PDB file of C-alpha atoms in Angstrom:
ATOM      1  CA  TRP V  66     -18.180  47.441 -33.993  1.00  0.00           C
ATOM      2  CA  PRO V  67     -17.473  43.905 -34.909  1.00  0.00           C
ATOM      3  CA  GLY V  68     -17.277  41.488 -31.936  1.00  0.00           C
ATOM      4  CA  SER V  69     -18.320  44.143 -29.287  1.00  0.00           C
ATOM      5  CA  GLY V  70     -22.072  43.456 -29.218  1.00  0.00           C
ATOM      6  CA  GLY V  71     -22.856  46.482 -31.407  1.00  0.00           C
ATOM      7  CA  THR V  72     -21.700  49.033 -28.895  1.00  0.00           C
ATOM      8  CA  ARG V  73     -18.380  51.089 -28.505  1.00  0.00           C
ATOM      9  CA  GLY V  74     -18.206  50.092 -24.886  1.00  0.00           C
ATOM     10  CA  GLY V  75     -18.674  46.400 -25.671  1.00  0.00           C
ATOM     11  CA  ALA V  76     -15.138  45.251 -25.078  1.00  0.00           C
ATOM     12  CA  ALA V  77     -14.987  47.067 -21.742  1.00  0.00           C
ATOM     13  CA  MET V  78     -18.407  45.571 -20.792  1.00  0.00           C
ATOM     14  CA  ASP V  79     -17.255  42.118 -21.605  1.00  0.00           C
ATOM     15  CA  LEU V  80     -14.071  42.690 -19.465  1.00  0.00           C
ATOM     16  CA  PHE V  81     -16.278  43.688 -16.499  1.00  0.00           C
ATOM     17  CA  GLY V  82     -18.773  40.959 -17.182  1.00  0.00           C
ATOM     18  CA  ASP V  83     -16.019  38.309 -16.920  1.00  0.00           C
ATOM     19  CA  LEU V  84     -14.992  39.856 -13.683  1.00  0.00           C
ATOM     20  CA  ARG V  85     -18.411  39.656 -12.316  1.00  0.00           C
ATOM     21  CA  ARG V  86     -19.004  36.163 -13.408  1.00  0.00           C
ATOM     22  CA  MET V  87     -15.740  35.025 -11.882  1.00  0.00           C
ATOM     23  CA  ASN V  88     -16.268  33.589  -8.379  1.00  0.00           C
ATOM     24  CA  LYS V  89     -14.119  34.862  -5.497  1.00  0.00           C
ATOM     25  CA  ARG V  90     -11.995  31.749  -5.489  1.00  0.00           C
ATOM     26  CA  GLN V  91     -11.235  32.135  -9.116  1.00  0.00           C
ATOM     27  CA  LEU V  92     -10.399  35.731  -8.529  1.00  0.00           C
ATOM     28  CA  TYR V  93      -8.072  34.937  -5.686  1.00  0.00           C
ATOM     29  CA  TYR V  94      -6.401  32.289  -7.720  1.00  0.00           C
ATOM     30  CA  GLN V  95      -5.741  34.863 -10.508  1.00  0.00           C
ATOM     31  CA  VAL V  96      -4.468  37.507  -8.045  1.00  0.00           C
ATOM     32  CA  LEU V  97      -2.161  34.886  -6.486  1.00  0.00           C
ATOM     33  CA  ASN V  98      -1.029  33.815  -9.929  1.00  0.00           C
ATOM     34  CA  PHE V  99      -0.241  37.525 -10.818  1.00  0.00           C
ATOM     35  CA  ALA V 100       1.663  37.882  -7.468  1.00  0.00           C
ATOM     36  CA  MET V 101       3.764  34.753  -8.268  1.00  0.00           C
ATOM     37  CA  ILE V 102       4.854  36.102 -11.621  1.00  0.00           C
ATOM     38  CA  VAL V 103       5.867  39.385 -10.045  1.00  0.00           C
ATOM     39  CA  SER V 104       7.784  37.668  -7.310  1.00  0.00           C
ATOM     40  CA  SER V 105       9.387  35.276  -9.703  1.00  0.00           C
ATOM     41  CA  ALA V 106      10.621  38.165 -11.824  1.00  0.00           C
ATOM     42  CA  LEU V 107      12.094  39.826  -8.915  1.00  0.00           C
ATOM     43  CA  MET V 108      13.798  36.660  -7.556  1.00  0.00           C
ATOM     44  CA  ILE V 109      15.355  36.273 -11.068  1.00  0.00           C
ATOM     45  CA  TRP V 110      16.573  39.909 -10.939  1.00  0.00           C
ATOM     46  CA  LYS V 111      18.125  39.508  -7.454  1.00  0.00           C
ATOM     47  CA  GLY V 112      19.779  36.210  -8.557  1.00  0.00           C
ATOM     48  CA  LEU V 113      21.252  37.980 -11.756  1.00  0.00           C
ATOM     49  CA  ILE V 114      22.630  40.660  -9.432  1.00  0.00           C
ATOM     50  CA  VAL V 115      24.318  38.012  -7.202  1.00  0.00           C
ATOM     51  CA  VAL V 116      25.773  36.092 -10.156  1.00  0.00           C
ATOM     52  CA  THR V 117      27.002  38.855 -12.195  1.00  0.00           C
ATOM     53  CA  GLY V 118      28.312  41.110  -9.095  1.00  0.00           C
ATOM     54  CA  SER V 119      26.556  44.170 -10.940  1.00  0.00           C
ATOM     55  CA  GLU V 120      23.811  46.147  -9.173  1.00  0.00           C
ATOM     56  CA  SER V 121      22.157  46.480 -12.471  1.00  0.00           C
ATOM     57  CA  PRO V 122      23.167  43.326 -14.689  1.00  0.00           C
ATOM     58  CA  ILE V 123      21.024  44.375 -17.679  1.00  0.00           C
ATOM     59  CA  VAL V 124      20.911  48.023 -19.040  1.00  0.00           C
ATOM     60  CA  VAL V 125      19.346  49.744 -22.045  1.00  0.00           C
ATOM     61  CA  VAL V 126      21.590  52.138 -24.271  1.00  0.00           C
ATOM     62  CA  LEU V 127      19.650  55.224 -24.174  1.00  0.00           C
ATOM     63  CA  SER V 128      21.651  57.565 -26.568  1.00  0.00           C
ATOM     64  CA  GLY V 129      23.675  57.238 -29.748  1.00  0.00           C
ATOM     65  CA  SER V 130      27.074  58.171 -28.070  1.00  0.00           C
ATOM     66  CA  MET V 131      28.482  54.560 -28.561  1.00  0.00           C
ATOM     67  CA  GLU V 132      27.429  54.115 -32.247  1.00  0.00           C
ATOM     68  CA  PRO V 133      28.604  52.111 -34.272  1.00  0.00           C
ATOM     69  CA  ALA V 134      29.307  49.644 -31.478  1.00  0.00           C
ATOM     70  CA  PHE V 135      26.002  49.856 -29.719  1.00  0.00           C
ATOM     71  CA  HIS V 136      22.840  51.745 -30.964  1.00  0.00           C
ATOM     72  CA  ARG V 137      20.023  53.335 -28.877  1.00  0.00           C
ATOM     73  CA  GLY V 138      17.666  50.505 -27.573  1.00  0.00           C
ATOM     74  CA  ASP V 139      20.293  47.826 -27.492  1.00  0.00           C
ATOM     75  CA  LEU V 140      20.247  45.737 -24.313  1.00  0.00           C
ATOM     76  CA  LEU V 141      23.435  45.170 -22.624  1.00  0.00           C
ATOM     77  CA  PHE V 142      24.513  42.406 -20.218  1.00  0.00           C
ATOM     78  CA  LEU V 143      26.845  43.476 -17.550  1.00  0.00           C
ATOM     79  CA  THR V 144      29.233  41.824 -14.936  1.00  0.00           C
ATOM     80  CA  ASN V 145      31.234  43.623 -12.340  1.00  0.00           C
ATOM     81  CA  PHE V 146      33.781  41.391 -10.694  1.00  0.00           C
ATOM     82  CA  HIS V 147      36.021  43.383  -8.668  1.00  0.00           C
ATOM     83  CA  ASP V 148      38.976  41.157  -9.155  1.00  0.00           C
ATOM     84  CA  ASP V 149      39.017  41.809 -12.983  1.00  0.00           C
ATOM     85  CA  PRO V 150      41.312  44.689 -13.836  1.00  0.00           C
ATOM     86  CA  ILE V 151      39.813  47.491 -15.990  1.00  0.00           C
ATOM     87  CA  ARG V 152      41.640  48.023 -19.253  1.00  0.00           C
ATOM     88  CA  ALA V 153      41.781  50.490 -21.974  1.00  0.00           C
ATOM     89  CA  GLY V 154      39.263  49.574 -24.866  1.00  0.00           C
ATOM     90  CA  GLU V 155      36.790  47.848 -22.442  1.00  0.00           C
ATOM     91  CA  ILE V 156      33.208  49.217 -22.514  1.00  0.00           C
ATOM     92  CA  VAL V 157      31.931  50.193 -18.957  1.00  0.00           C
ATOM     93  CA  VAL V 158      28.717  51.424 -17.579  1.00  0.00           C
ATOM     94  CA  PHE V 159      29.398  54.012 -14.872  1.00  0.00           C
ATOM     95  CA  LYS V 160      27.443  56.288 -12.607  1.00  0.00           C
ATOM     96  CA  VAL V 161      28.553  59.917 -11.815  1.00  0.00           C
ATOM     97  CA  GLU V 162      27.626  61.648  -8.679  1.00  0.00           C
ATOM     98  CA  GLY V 163      24.821  64.169  -9.286  1.00  0.00           C
ATOM     99  CA  ARG V 164      23.361  62.040 -12.304  1.00  0.00           C
ATOM    100  CA  ASP V 165      20.531  59.387 -11.935  1.00  0.00           C
ATOM    101  CA  ILE V 166      21.185  57.550 -15.280  1.00  0.00           C
ATOM    102  CA  PRO V 167      24.215  55.466 -15.787  1.00  0.00           C
ATOM    103  CA  ILE V 168      26.466  56.130 -18.905  1.00  0.00           C
ATOM    104  CA  VAL V 169      27.763  53.467 -21.314  1.00  0.00           C
ATOM    105  CA  HIS V 170      31.218  54.469 -22.723  1.00  0.00           C
ATOM    106  CA  ARG V 171      34.657  53.005 -23.591  1.00  0.00           C
ATOM    107  CA  VAL V 172      37.687  53.319 -21.459  1.00  0.00           C
ATOM    108  CA  ILE V 173      40.399  55.209 -23.321  1.00  0.00           C
ATOM    109  CA  LYS V 174      43.165  55.638 -20.723  1.00  0.00           C
ATOM    110  CA  VAL V 175      44.082  53.867 -17.407  1.00  0.00           C
ATOM    111  CA  HIS V 176      46.352  55.011 -14.690  1.00  0.00           C
ATOM    112  CA  GLU V 177      47.531  52.259 -12.376  1.00  0.00           C
ATOM    113  CA  LYS V 178      49.209  53.439  -9.169  1.00  0.00           C
ATOM    114  CA  GLY V 179      51.741  51.300  -7.280  1.00  0.00           C
ATOM    115  CA  ASN V 180      49.389  50.733  -4.343  1.00  0.00           C
ATOM    116  CA  GLY V 181      46.851  49.097  -6.654  1.00  0.00           C
ATOM    117  CA  ASN V 182      44.563  51.993  -7.180  1.00  0.00           C
ATOM    118  CA  ILE V 183      43.249  52.357 -10.722  1.00  0.00           C
ATOM    119  CA  LYS V 184      41.878  55.542 -12.333  1.00  0.00           C
ATOM    120  CA  PHE V 185      40.571  55.716 -15.795  1.00  0.00           C
ATOM    121  CA  LEU V 186      39.126  57.984 -18.378  1.00  0.00           C
ATOM    122  CA  THR V 187      36.092  57.316 -20.744  1.00  0.00           C
ATOM    123  CA  LYS V 188      34.664  58.519 -23.987  1.00  0.00           C
ATOM    124  CA  GLY V 189      31.613  57.635 -26.148  1.00  0.00           C
ATOM    125  CA  ASP V 190      32.898  56.163 -29.514  1.00  0.00           C
ATOM    126  CA  ASN V 191      30.654  58.759 -31.407  1.00  0.00           C
ATOM    127  CA  ASN V 192      31.705  61.700 -29.272  1.00  0.00           C
ATOM    128  CA  GLU V 193      34.480  64.136 -30.134  1.00  0.00           C
ATOM    129  CA  VAL V 194      35.834  64.666 -26.625  1.00  0.00           C
ATOM    130  CA  ASP V 195      36.357  62.533 -23.508  1.00  0.00           C
ATOM    131  CA  ASP V 196      33.846  62.456 -20.663  1.00  0.00           C
ATOM    132  CA  ARG V 197      35.700  64.661 -18.352  1.00  0.00           C
ATOM    133  CA  GLY V 198      32.748  67.236 -18.879  1.00  0.00           C
ATOM    134  CA  LEU V 199      30.327  64.541 -17.729  1.00  0.00           C
ATOM    135  CA  TYR V 200      32.008  63.837 -14.436  1.00  0.00           C
ATOM    136  CA  LYS V 201      31.200  65.768 -11.221  1.00  0.00           C
ATOM    137  CA  GLU V 202      33.010  69.218 -10.973  1.00  0.00           C
ATOM    138  CA  GLY V 203      36.681  68.684 -10.290  1.00  0.00           C
ATOM    139  CA  GLN V 204      36.779  65.162 -11.214  1.00  0.00           C
ATOM    140  CA  ASN V 205      39.200  64.265 -14.003  1.00  0.00           C
ATOM    141  CA  TRP V 206      39.092  60.441 -13.717  1.00  0.00           C
ATOM    142  CA  LEU V 207      36.739  57.630 -12.745  1.00  0.00           C
ATOM    143  CA  GLU V 208      37.543  54.876 -10.173  1.00  0.00           C
ATOM    144  CA  LYS V 209      36.346  51.386  -9.630  1.00  0.00           C
ATOM    145  CA  LYS V 210      33.708  52.464  -7.311  1.00  0.00           C
ATOM    146  CA  ASP V 211      32.009  54.408 -10.155  1.00  0.00           C
ATOM    147  CA  VAL V 212      31.629  51.318 -12.316  1.00  0.00           C
ATOM    148  CA  VAL V 213      28.120  49.698 -12.349  1.00  0.00           C
ATOM    149  CA  GLY V 214      29.302  46.879 -14.817  1.00  0.00           C
ATOM    150  CA  ARG V 215      31.176  46.086 -17.908  1.00  0.00           C
ATOM    151  CA  ALA V 216      29.497  45.109 -21.141  1.00  0.00           C
ATOM    152  CA  ARG V 217      29.879  41.353 -21.804  1.00  0.00           C
ATOM    153  CA  GLY V 218      27.084  40.843 -24.411  1.00  0.00           C
ATOM    154  CA  PHE V 219      24.127  42.551 -26.122  1.00  0.00           C
ATOM    155  CA  LEU V 220      20.850  42.052 -27.872  1.00  0.00           C
ATOM    156  CA  PRO V 221      20.376  44.742 -30.574  1.00  0.00           C
ATOM    157  CA  TYR V 222      17.168  47.021 -30.224  1.00  0.00           C
ATOM    158  CA  VAL V 223      15.414  44.779 -27.626  1.00  0.00           C
ATOM    159  CA  GLY V 224      15.504  47.742 -25.106  1.00  0.00           C
ATOM    160  CA  MET V 225      13.367  49.943 -27.601  1.00  0.00           C
ATOM    161  CA  VAL V 226      10.275  48.908 -25.589  1.00  0.00           C
ATOM    162  CA  THR V 227      11.810  50.548 -22.404  1.00  0.00           C
ATOM    163  CA  ILE V 228      12.627  53.713 -24.325  1.00  0.00           C
ATOM    164  CA  ILE V 229       9.068  53.872 -25.747  1.00  0.00           C
ATOM    165  CA  MET V 230       7.616  53.405 -22.415  1.00  0.00           C
ATOM    166  CA  ASN V 231       9.839  56.075 -20.961  1.00  0.00           C
ATOM    167  CA  ASP V 232       8.980  58.523 -23.838  1.00  0.00           C
ATOM    168  CA  TYR V 233       5.275  57.753 -23.685  1.00  0.00           C
ATOM    169  CA  PRO V 234       4.033  57.063 -20.258  1.00  0.00           C
ATOM    170  CA  LYS V 235       0.404  56.577 -21.384  1.00  0.00           C
ATOM    171  CA  PHE V 236       1.643  53.608 -23.533  1.00  0.00           C
ATOM    172  CA  LYS V 237       3.394  52.106 -20.453  1.00  0.00           C
ATOM    173  CA  TYR V 238       0.339  52.363 -18.258  1.00  0.00           C
ATOM    174  CA  ALA V 239      -1.936  50.906 -21.159  1.00  0.00           C
ATOM    175  CA  LEU V 240       0.501  48.051 -21.595  1.00  0.00           C
ATOM    176  CA  LEU V 241       0.619  47.275 -17.811  1.00  0.00           C
ATOM    177  CA  ALA V 242      -3.233  47.389 -17.655  1.00  0.00           C
ATOM    178  CA  VAL V 243      -3.584  44.897 -20.597  1.00  0.00           C
ATOM    179  CA  MET V 244      -1.154  42.579 -19.050  1.00  0.00           C
ATOM    180  CA  GLY V 245      -2.700  42.826 -15.577  1.00  0.00           C
ATOM    181  CA  ALA V 246      -6.079  42.201 -17.134  1.00  0.00           C
ATOM    182  CA  TYR V 247      -4.830  39.205 -19.202  1.00  0.00           C
ATOM    183  CA  VAL V 248      -3.269  37.624 -16.078  1.00  0.00           C
ATOM    184  CA  LEU V 249      -6.448  38.254 -13.946  1.00  0.00           C
ATOM    185  CA  LEU V 250      -8.840  37.019 -16.610  1.00  0.00           C
ATOM    186  CA  LYS V 251      -6.900  34.088 -17.956  1.00  0.00           C
ATOM    187  CA  ARG V 252      -8.915  30.921 -17.661  1.00  0.00           C
ATOM    188  CA  GLU V 253      -7.600  27.517 -16.635  1.00  0.00           C
ATOM    189  CA  SER V 254      -7.782  25.137 -19.520  1.00  0.00           C
TER     190      SER V 254
END
């Protein structure tokens, strides 16, 4: 095997050799560096939640129900400002009681009552029927409390990494291991 010292386990031995040669101070520094990266990512996520008003400001489209508007793997950016009225034609992400995964569909009908309450009906652009079959039993309309956010922008296919990691858990763990090893073993220049 080229570059592995002539053995199959050469790459793994090089990795463990690097870890053994690293003094405790370097190891602590790298672990702290890794912790800073993770905490920075969490702070950015929490900041996005505050700025967008959405509990989940970025979501991945998991099915083809919104094609051609959005495809499986598209990354959506959401906002959820409660003052903005919900209108027909708008694309919303909503959660239904009894389902863990939010759904991305278009609002097709809106009922506004005199007291300010709004109820609305959704449908996937690529679906034949509206979403009443997806709502909890006996529910015919969604309310503002069911909305996670409204689509404000998207990046095509960027979320495919998330779909691959969910479909192939071994790939996810391998990717996390490689990223962790890189951060821990990265040398200061």
